[in-house]
Every structure is written in structure tokens, then in C-alpha cells.
Amino acid sequence: MPTLVQAAYTPKKWTLAGLQGISDNTLAVHFGLYEGYVKNTNLLNEQISGKIAAGQVSGADPGFAELTRRLGFEYNGMVLHEYYFDNMTSSANGGPASGALKDALAASYGDFDTWKKDFAAVGAMRGVGWAIAYQDPSNGRISNHWITLHEDGNVAGFKPILVMDVWEHAFLLDYKPAERPKYIEAFFANVDWKAAESRLVTPHTH
Ligand SMILES: [Fe+2]
């Protein structure tokens, strides 16, 4: 009988009080939602492990299939929120003034402003999800992607560099649903560009 390794995740904590244009109340609610994803990721893993241990693994079993299908939603809900909160700071300084990130964005989009305009446009797309600037580790190129919910649109192996939550819960206490562009500008005012830059990887060929 194999031993299944249980790796329970512990919710991370952030000190982000005093963001510009994103209230502490919004953050408190949002941290609570994030903790729900951690809890549900742990729960799913536990339930699936239980089925494995009991010899109840079958693709034809709707219970097993549904648990497994939900992994993409809960795992990405957990991980993307960690990237999001990690790439904000209450002591932001406006933009990537220099360095490898500015170079990477400029190399991919021509200049920072063109990249930013595209990223904001992706974030303003109709629907519930995320805007993510990903780096292709094979060539270093940055590309902006729309993610539906948490799991539809992520590119396997690409590195998240800047992650923006555009679910309405991210801003509804501070802005009207139609004011998402205002929230996006607020997000930009709080970006921790150093944190984003530290995620860049050195391109490798494969
Ligand atoms: Fe969220």
C-alpha cells in the first residue's frame, strides 16, 4: 500500500494597509476569499487522497472526476492571489524606472507605455478573471494574457511577472462595477515593480 504525502498549504499574510485607491476593507474581504481557496485546495487534495487510498479511482466516477476537475480552479485561485498580493505594496514608487523588467517589457512591446496600455485593456475585458503579464522562459518575451475565472488561459510553464485580479470582489467596495478602469489605475499606483522584476527568469532554450 503506497503512502500518500499530504502537503497542506498554509495561507500567507500580507501587510498592505494604506494602498492608494484600494481600501483596507476591500483587502480584508479579499484576504478572506484567498484563504477560502487555500482551504479548498487542501480539502480537495485530502478528498482525492482518500479516494486513492480507498482504491476508488475511476475516470468514470463523476465524484472522482468532479473533485479532480476542481483542482484547476482552487489551485489557481490560491496561487494567483499570492502573486497578486505579492506584487503590490503600500510604498509604491510609480513605475519600473529602470532595470531588467523595463528592458523586457520594451523588448516585447516597444516601450513601457505600449505594454501598460495593452495590459490595462486586457484587464478591462468583459468577464470574470485576471490579467497576467507572462514571461516565456524559452525566449524571455513578455505577453499579456486574459484568464477566465482562475484557470482558463494560463500558459503551462510561462512565468507570471505581473498579476492583476479583475474579479469584481477586488474593487466593488471602492468602485462601481462599470468603474473597473479606475480600479486598474489604482492597481498600477500600487504595483511593487521590484517584486515583479524579481520574477524574471533568464531565458533558456529547450
Ligand atoms: Fe480575488
Tab-separated table of C-alpha atoms and ligand atoms in Angstrom, residues 30 81 130 165 169, ligand 1:
chain	number	residue	atom	x	y	z
A	30	HIS	CA	-10.128	39.765	-0.300
A	81	HIS	CA	-3.959	35.596	-5.320
A	130	TRP	CA	-7.329	38.070	-14.341
A	165	ASP	CA	-7.176	40.401	-10.167
A	169	HIS	CA	-14.666	41.415	-5.473
B	1	FE	FE	-9.608	37.842	-5.941
